[in-house]
Coordinates of C-alpha atoms in Angstrom, one line a residue:
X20 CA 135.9 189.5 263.7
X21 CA 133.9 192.1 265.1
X22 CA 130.9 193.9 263.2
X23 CA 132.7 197.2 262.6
X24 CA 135.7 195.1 261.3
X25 CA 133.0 193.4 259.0
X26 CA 131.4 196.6 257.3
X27 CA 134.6 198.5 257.0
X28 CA 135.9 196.9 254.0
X29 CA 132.1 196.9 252.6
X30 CA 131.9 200.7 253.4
X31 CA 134.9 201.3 251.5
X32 CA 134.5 199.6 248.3
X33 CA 131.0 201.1 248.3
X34 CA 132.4 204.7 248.3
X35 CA 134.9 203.5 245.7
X36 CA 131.4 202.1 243.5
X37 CA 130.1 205.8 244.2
X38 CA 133.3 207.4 243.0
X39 CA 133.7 205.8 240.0
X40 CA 130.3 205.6 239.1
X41 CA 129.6 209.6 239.8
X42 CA 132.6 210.0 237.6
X43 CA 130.3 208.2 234.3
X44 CA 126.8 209.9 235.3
X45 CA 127.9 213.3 236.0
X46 CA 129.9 213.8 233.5
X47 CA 129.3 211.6 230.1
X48 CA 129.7 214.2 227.6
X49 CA 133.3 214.1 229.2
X50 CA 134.3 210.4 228.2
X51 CA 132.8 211.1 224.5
X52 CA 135.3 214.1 224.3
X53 CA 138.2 211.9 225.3
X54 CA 137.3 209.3 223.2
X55 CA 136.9 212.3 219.9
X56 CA 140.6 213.4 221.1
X57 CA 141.8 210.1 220.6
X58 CA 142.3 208.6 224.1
X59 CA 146.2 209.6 224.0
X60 CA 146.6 213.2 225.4
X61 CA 143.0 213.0 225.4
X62 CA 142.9 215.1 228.4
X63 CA 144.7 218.0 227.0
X64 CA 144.0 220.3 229.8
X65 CA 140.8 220.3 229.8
X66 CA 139.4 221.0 233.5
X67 CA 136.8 218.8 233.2
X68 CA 138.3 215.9 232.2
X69 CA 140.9 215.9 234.1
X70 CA 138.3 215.8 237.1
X71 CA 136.4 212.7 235.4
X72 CA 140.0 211.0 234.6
X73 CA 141.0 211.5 238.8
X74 CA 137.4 210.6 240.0
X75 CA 138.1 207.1 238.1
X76 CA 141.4 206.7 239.4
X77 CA 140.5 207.9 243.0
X78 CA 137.5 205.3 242.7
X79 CA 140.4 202.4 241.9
X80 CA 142.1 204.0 244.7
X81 CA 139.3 203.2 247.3
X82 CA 138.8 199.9 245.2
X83 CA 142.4 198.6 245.9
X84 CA 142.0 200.0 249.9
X85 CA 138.8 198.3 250.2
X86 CA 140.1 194.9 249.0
X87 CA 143.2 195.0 251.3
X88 CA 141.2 195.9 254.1
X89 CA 138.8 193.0 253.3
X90 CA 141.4 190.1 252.9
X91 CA 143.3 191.6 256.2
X92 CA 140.1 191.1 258.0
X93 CA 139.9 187.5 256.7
X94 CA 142.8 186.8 257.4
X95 CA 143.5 188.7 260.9
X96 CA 139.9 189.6 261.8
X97 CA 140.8 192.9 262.1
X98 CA 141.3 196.2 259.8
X99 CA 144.8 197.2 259.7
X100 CA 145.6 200.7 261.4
X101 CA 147.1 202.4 258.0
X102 CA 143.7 201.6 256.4
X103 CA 142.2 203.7 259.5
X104 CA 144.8 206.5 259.1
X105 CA 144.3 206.9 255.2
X106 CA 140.5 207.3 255.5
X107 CA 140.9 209.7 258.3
X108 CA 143.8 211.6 256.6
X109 CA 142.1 211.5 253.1
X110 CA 138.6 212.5 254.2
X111 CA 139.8 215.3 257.2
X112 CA 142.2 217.0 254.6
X113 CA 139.0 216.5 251.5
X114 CA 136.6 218.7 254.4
X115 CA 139.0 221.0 255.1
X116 CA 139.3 221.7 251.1
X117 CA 136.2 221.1 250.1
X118 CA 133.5 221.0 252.9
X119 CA 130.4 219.9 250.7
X120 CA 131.9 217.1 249.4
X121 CA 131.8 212.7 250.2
X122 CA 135.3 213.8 252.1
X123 CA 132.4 213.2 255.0
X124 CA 132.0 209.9 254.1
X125 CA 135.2 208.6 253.5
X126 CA 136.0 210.1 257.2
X127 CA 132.9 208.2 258.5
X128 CA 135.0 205.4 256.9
X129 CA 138.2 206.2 259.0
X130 CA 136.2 206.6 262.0
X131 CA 134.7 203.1 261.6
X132 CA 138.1 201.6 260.8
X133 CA 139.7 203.5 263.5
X134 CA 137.0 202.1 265.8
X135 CA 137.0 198.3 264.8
X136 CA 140.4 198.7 265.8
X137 CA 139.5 199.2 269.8
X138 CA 137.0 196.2 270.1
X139 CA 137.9 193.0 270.5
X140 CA 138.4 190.8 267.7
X141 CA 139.4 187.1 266.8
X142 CA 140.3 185.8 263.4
X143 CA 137.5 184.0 261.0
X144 CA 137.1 180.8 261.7
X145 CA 138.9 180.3 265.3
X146 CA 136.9 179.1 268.2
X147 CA 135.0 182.0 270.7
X148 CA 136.7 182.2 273.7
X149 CA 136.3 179.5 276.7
X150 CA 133.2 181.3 278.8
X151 CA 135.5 182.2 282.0
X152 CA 132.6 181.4 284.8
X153 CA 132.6 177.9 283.3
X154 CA 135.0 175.7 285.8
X155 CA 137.3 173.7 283.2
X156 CA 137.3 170.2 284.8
X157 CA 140.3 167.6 283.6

């Protein structure tokens, strides 16, 4: 497992912690209102909630991402490839839509995924390679 590999997974679940955490301190007045409108068809069209209500789900989103990616790398020691090309997708179209937003940093993600990808890598736990200027006597 290479380093990249290592704070990939990190990296995303931290943007998911951001998400879904931005969603609660930006907007609390918003959750109160759902709560008044009885949580059912709380949302009734309201702009605003409807942003605080995908914010959270785009946070569990990143959550679910970040906890594949995290288990693949335990497992394989590497990140897999549609992890990269999610990120990338998600935060190139998110810049391209809205430029001043964290579509930056979930593409910093994809870039880190998509490089983890071209180093070498080994599974955790399985022995470093033999040193190849060592002579290997019987």
């Amino acid at each position: 497992m290479n380093g990249p590999a290592r704070w990939t997974p990190r990296l995303i679940i931290a943007i998911a912690a951001v998400h879904t955490g931005y969603a609660f301190a930006t907007r609390p007045g918003v959750w109160a209102d759902i709560a008044r409108a009885g949580v059912v068809a709380g949302i009734d069209g309201v702009p605003e909630r409807e942003a605080a209500l995908w914010f959270v789900y785009a946070g569990i989103g990143f959550l679910a991402l970040g906890t594949l990616a995290a288990r693949s790398v335990r497992a394989t020691g590497r990140v897999p490839r549609q992890v990269a090309v999610y990120l990338l997708v998600i935060g190139g179209t998110m810049i391209v839509v809205e430029p001043a937003s964290g579509g930056w940093l979930v593409l910093a993600a994809g870039l880190l995924a998509a490089w983890s990808r071209r180093t070498p890598h080994r599974p955790a736990g399985a022995p470093a390679a033999p040193d190849r200027a060592e002579r290997v006597t019987p």
